[in-house]
mmCIF file of C-alpha atoms in Angstrom:
data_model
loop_
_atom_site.group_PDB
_atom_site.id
_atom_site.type_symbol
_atom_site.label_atom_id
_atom_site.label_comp_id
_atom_site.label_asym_id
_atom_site.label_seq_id
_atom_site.Cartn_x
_atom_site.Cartn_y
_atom_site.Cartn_z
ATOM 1 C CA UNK A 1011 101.194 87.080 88.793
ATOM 2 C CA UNK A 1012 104.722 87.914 87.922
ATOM 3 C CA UNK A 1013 107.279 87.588 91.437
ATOM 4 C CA UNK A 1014 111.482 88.450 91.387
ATOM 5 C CA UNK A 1015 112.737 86.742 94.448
ATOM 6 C CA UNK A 1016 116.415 87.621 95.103
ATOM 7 C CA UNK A 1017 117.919 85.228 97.692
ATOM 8 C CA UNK A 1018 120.860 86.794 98.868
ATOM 9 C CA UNK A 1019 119.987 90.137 101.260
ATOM 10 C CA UNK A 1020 123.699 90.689 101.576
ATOM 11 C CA UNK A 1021 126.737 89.252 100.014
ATOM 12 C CA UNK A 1022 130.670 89.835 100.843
ATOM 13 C CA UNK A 1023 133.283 89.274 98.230
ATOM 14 C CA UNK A 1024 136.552 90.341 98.470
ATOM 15 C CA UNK A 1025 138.269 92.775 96.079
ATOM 16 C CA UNK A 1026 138.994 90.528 93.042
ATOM 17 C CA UNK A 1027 137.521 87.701 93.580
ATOM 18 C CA UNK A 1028 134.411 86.768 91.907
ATOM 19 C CA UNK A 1029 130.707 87.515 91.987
ATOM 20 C CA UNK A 1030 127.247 85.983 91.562
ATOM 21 C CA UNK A 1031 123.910 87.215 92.245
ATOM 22 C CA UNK A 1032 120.944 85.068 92.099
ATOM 23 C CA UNK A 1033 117.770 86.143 90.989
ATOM 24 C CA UNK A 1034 114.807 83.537 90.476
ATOM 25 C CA UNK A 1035 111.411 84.754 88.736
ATOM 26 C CA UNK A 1036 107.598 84.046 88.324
ATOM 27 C CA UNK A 1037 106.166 84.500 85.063
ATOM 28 C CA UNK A 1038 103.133 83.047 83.075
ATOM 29 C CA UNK A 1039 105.375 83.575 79.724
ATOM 30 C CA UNK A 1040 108.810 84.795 78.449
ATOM 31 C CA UNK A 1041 109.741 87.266 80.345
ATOM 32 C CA UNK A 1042 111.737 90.576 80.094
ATOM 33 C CA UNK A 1043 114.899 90.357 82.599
ATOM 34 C CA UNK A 1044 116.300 93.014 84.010
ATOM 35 C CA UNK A 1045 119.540 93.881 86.389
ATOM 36 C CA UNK A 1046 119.989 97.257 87.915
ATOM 37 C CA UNK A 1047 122.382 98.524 90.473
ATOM 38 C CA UNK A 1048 122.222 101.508 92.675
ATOM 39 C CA UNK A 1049 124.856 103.656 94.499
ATOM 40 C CA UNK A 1050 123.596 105.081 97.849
ATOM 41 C CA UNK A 1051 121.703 108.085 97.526
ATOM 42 C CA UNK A 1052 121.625 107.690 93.569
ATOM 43 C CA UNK A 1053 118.944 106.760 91.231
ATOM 44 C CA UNK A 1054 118.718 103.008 89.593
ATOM 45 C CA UNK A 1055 121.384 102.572 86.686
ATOM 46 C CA UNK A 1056 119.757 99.590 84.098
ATOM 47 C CA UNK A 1057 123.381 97.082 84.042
ATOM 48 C CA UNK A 1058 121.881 94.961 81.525
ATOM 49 C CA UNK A 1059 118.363 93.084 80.086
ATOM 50 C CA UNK A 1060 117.151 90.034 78.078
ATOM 51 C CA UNK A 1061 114.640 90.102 75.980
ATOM 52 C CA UNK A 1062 115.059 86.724 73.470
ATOM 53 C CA UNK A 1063 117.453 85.461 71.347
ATOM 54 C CA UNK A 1064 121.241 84.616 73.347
ATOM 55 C CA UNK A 1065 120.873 83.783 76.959
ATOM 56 C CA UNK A 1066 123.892 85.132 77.759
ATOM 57 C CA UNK A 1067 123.854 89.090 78.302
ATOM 58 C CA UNK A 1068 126.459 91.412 78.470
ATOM 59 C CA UNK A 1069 126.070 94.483 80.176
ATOM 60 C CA UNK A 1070 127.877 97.640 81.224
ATOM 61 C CA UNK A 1071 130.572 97.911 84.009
ATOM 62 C CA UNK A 1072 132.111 94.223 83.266
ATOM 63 C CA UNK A 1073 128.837 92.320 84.050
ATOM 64 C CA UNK A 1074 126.747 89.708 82.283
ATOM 65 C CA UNK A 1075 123.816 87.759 83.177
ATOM 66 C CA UNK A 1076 122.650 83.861 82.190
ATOM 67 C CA UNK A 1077 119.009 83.305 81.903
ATOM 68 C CA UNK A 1078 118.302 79.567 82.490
ATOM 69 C CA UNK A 1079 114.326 79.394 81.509
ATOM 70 C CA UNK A 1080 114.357 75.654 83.133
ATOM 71 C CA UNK A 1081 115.216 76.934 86.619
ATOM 72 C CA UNK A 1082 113.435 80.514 86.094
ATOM 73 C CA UNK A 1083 116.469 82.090 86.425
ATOM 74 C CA UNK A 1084 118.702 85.400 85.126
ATOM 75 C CA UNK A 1085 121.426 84.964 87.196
ATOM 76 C CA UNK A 1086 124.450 87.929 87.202
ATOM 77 C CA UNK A 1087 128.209 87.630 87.181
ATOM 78 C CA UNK A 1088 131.346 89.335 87.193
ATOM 79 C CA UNK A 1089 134.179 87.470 87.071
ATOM 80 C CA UNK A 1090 136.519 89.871 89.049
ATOM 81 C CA UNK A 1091 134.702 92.598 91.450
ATOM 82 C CA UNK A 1092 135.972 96.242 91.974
ATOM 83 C CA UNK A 1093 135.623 98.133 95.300
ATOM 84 C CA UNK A 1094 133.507 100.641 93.094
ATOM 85 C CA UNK A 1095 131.235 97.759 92.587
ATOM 86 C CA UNK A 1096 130.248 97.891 96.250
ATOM 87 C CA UNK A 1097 126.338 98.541 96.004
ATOM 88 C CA UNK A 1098 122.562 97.620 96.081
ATOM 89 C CA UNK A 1099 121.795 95.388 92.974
ATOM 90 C CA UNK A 1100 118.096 94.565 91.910
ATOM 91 C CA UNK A 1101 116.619 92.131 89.696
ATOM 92 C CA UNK A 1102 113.391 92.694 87.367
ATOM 93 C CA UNK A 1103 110.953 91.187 85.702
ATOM 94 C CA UNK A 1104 108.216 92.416 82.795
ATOM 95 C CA UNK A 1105 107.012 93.161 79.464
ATOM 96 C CA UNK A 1106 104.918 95.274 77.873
ATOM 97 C CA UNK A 1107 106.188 97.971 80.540
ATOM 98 C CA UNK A 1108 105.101 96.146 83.480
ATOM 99 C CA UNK A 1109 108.339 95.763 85.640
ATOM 100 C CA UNK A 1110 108.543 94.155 88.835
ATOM 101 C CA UNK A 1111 111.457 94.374 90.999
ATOM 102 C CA UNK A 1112 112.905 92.316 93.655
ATOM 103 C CA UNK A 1113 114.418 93.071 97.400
ATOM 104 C CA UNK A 1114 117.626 93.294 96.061
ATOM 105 C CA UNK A 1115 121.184 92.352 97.101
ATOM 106 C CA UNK A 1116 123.506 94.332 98.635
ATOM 107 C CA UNK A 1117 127.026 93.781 98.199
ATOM 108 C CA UNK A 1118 130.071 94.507 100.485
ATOM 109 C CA UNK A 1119 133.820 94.929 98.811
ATOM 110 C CA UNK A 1120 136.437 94.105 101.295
ATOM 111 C CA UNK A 1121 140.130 94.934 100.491
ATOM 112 C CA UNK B 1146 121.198 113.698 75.984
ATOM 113 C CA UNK B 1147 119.620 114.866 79.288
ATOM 114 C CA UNK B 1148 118.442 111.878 81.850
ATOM 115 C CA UNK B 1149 115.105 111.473 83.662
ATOM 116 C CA UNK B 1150 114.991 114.817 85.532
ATOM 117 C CA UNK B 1151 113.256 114.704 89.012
ATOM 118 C CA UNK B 1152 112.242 117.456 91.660
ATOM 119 C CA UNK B 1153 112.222 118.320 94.337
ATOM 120 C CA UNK B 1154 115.212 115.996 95.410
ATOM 121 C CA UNK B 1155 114.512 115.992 99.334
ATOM 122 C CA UNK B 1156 111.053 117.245 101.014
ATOM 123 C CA UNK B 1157 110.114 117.590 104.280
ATOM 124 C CA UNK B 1158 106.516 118.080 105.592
ATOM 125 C CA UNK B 1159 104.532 117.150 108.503
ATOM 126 C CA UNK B 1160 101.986 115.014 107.963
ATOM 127 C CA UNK B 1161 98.408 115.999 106.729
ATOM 128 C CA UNK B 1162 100.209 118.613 104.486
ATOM 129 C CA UNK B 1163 100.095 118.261 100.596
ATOM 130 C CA UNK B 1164 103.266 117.705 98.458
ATOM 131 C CA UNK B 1165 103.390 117.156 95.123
ATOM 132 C CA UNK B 1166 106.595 115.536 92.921
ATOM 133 C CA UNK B 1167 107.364 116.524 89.499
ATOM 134 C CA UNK B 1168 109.320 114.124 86.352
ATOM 135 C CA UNK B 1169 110.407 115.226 83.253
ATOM 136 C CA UNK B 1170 111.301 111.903 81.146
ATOM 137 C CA UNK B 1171 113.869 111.348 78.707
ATOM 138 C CA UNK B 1172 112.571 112.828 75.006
ATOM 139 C CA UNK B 1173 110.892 110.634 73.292
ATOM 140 C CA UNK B 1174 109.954 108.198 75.938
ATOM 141 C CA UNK B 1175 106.198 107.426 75.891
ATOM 142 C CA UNK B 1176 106.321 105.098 79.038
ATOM 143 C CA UNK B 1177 106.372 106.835 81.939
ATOM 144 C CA UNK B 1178 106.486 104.985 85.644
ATOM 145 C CA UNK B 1179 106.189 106.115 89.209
ATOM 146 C CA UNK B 1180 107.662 103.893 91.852
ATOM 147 C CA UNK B 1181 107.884 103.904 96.161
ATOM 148 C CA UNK B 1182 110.857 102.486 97.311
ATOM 149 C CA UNK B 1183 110.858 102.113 101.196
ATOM 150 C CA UNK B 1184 114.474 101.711 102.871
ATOM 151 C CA UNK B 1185 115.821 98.720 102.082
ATOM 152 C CA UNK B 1186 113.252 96.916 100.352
ATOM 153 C CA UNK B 1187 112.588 97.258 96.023
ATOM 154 C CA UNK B 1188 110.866 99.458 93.988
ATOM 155 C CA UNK B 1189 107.024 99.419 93.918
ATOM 156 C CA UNK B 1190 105.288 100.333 91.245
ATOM 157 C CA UNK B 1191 102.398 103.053 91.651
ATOM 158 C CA UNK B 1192 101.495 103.779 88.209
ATOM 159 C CA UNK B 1193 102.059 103.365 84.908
ATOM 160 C CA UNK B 1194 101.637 105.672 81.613
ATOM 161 C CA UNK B 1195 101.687 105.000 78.087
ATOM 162 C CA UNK B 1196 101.510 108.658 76.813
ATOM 163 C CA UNK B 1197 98.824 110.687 78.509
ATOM 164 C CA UNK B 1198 96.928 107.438 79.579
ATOM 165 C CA UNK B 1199 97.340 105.717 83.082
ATOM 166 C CA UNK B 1200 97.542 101.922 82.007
ATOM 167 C CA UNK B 1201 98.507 100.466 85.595
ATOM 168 C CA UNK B 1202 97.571 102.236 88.422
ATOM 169 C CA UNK B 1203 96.079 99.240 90.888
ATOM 170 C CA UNK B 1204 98.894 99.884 93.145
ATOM 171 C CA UNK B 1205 98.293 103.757 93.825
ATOM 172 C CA UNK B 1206 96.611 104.549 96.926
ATOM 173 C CA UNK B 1207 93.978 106.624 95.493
ATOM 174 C CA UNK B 1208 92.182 107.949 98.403
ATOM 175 C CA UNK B 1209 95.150 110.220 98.928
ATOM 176 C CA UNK B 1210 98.024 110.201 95.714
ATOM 177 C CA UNK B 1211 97.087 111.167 92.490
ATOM 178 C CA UNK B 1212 98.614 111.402 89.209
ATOM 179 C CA UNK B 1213 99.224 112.941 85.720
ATOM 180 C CA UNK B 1214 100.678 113.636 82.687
ATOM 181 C CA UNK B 1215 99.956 116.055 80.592
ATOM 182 C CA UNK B 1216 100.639 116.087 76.819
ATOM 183 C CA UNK B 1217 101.739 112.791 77.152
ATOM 184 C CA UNK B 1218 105.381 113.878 78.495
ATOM 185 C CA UNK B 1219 105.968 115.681 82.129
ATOM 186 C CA UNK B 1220 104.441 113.516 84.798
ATOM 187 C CA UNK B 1221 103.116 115.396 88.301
ATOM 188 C CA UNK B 1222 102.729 112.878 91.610
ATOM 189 C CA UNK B 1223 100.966 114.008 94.294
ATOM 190 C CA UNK B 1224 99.972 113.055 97.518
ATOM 191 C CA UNK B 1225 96.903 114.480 99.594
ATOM 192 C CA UNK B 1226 96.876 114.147 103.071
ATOM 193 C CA UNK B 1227 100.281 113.068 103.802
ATOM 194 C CA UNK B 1228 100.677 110.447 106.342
ATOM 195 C CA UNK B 1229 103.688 109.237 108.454
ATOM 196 C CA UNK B 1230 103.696 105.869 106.218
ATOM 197 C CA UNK B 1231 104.519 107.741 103.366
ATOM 198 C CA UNK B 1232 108.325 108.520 104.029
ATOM 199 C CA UNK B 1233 109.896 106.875 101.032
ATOM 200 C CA UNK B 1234 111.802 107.968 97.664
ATOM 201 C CA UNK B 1235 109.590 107.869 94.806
ATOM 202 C CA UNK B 1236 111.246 107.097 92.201
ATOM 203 C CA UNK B 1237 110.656 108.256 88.651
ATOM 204 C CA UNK B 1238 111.163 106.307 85.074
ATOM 205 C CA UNK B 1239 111.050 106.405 81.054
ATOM 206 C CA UNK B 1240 111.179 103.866 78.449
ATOM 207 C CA UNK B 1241 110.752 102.911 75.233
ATOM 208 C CA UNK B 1242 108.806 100.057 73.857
ATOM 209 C CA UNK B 1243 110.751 96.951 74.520
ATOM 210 C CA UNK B 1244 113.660 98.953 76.532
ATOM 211 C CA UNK B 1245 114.609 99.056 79.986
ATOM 212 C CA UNK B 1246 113.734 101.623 82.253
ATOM 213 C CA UNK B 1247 116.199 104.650 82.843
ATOM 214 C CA UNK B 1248 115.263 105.883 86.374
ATOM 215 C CA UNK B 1249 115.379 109.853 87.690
ATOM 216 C CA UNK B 1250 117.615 110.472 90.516
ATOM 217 C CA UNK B 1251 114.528 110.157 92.996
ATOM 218 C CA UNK B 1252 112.561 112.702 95.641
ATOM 219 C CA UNK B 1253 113.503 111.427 99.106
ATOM 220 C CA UNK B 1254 110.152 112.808 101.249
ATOM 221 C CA UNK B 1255 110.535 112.789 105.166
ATOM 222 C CA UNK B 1256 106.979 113.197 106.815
ATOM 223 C CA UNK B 1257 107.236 113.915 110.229
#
């Protein structure tokens, strides 16, 4: 059965400094990878996916994510965070359709 | 080009009531999903359409939620007694084949 486990409940970065989310999956073959964040009160936004090919994404608002298929995982990055960034950020997991999502991470912006 | 369009956004009922939630997904999207998502935790899937046809719906309580989609495009969720449990947003999505999922803005119900 296909699992997202996202380590980090809650993560603090300050206001330029930078960011990584960790996001470790289950699958029984190449998975679909997905990263979504969401705004309080607001609907998921899709930041970026993998699907084959380079394992390096790039995605929409300055992020990109690695997938490492030794260590299972499709870890994301920013190199320098914004306070708009501030946030609930989930990982997913699928194909065909099926998507799985983790707990998610929720990330703090200090000044 | 118009986004996944959900109503109502907020309900409140007391429980053993009916309410029912309503998804209009982005043209052209033949996968349609419904998802729970309980404060703080992920979204859970409930069920799964390609087209008019349910193709994953082992996670929808069936003795009380039920779902459809007619024509293959609007979706209707509904939910049949309501029970205290079933506070949540349900959340719902489109995609294409091979695409992410763009997700509606959600219906935040309140059972009290």
């Amino acid at each position: 059965a296909q699992s997202v486990t996202q380590p980090d409940i809650h993560i603090t970065v300050s206001e330029g400094a930078s960011l990584e989310l960790r996001c470790n999956y289950s699958y029984g073959a190449t998975p679909y990878l997905f990263w979504y964040v969401q705004s309080p009160g607001q609907g998921l936004q899709l930041l970026l996916k993998y699907f084959s090919g380079d394992t390096l994404v790039q995605g929409i608002k300055g992020f990109e994510a690695e997938f490492k298929r030794s260590q299972s995982s499709f870890n994301l990055r920013k190199p320098s965070v914004h306070w708009s960034d501030a946030a609930e950020y989930f990982c997913a997991v699928g194909a065909k359709g099926d998507m799985r999502f983790g707990a998610g991470t929720r990330l703090t912006v200090k000044p | 080009e118009a986004g996944v369009v959900q109503s109502p956004r907020y309900k409140i009922i007391e429980k053993k009531q009916p309410v029912a939630f309503w998804c209009n997904p982005i043209s052209g999207h033949n996968t349609l999903y419904w998802y729970r998502q309980n404060l703080g935790q992920g979204p859970e899937l409930l069920i799964r359409y390609e087209n008019e046809e349910a193709v994953d719906d082992s996670q929808l309580p069936k003795d009380r939620f039920s779902a459809e989609r007619l024509k293959g495009v609007d979706s209707t969720l509904k939910i049949q007694p309501a029970e205290l449990g079933d506070s949540a947003v349900y959340l719902c999505a489109s995609s294409l084949p091979q695409g992410g999922a763009f997700f509606g803005q959600g219906t935040r119900l309140t059972v009290v």
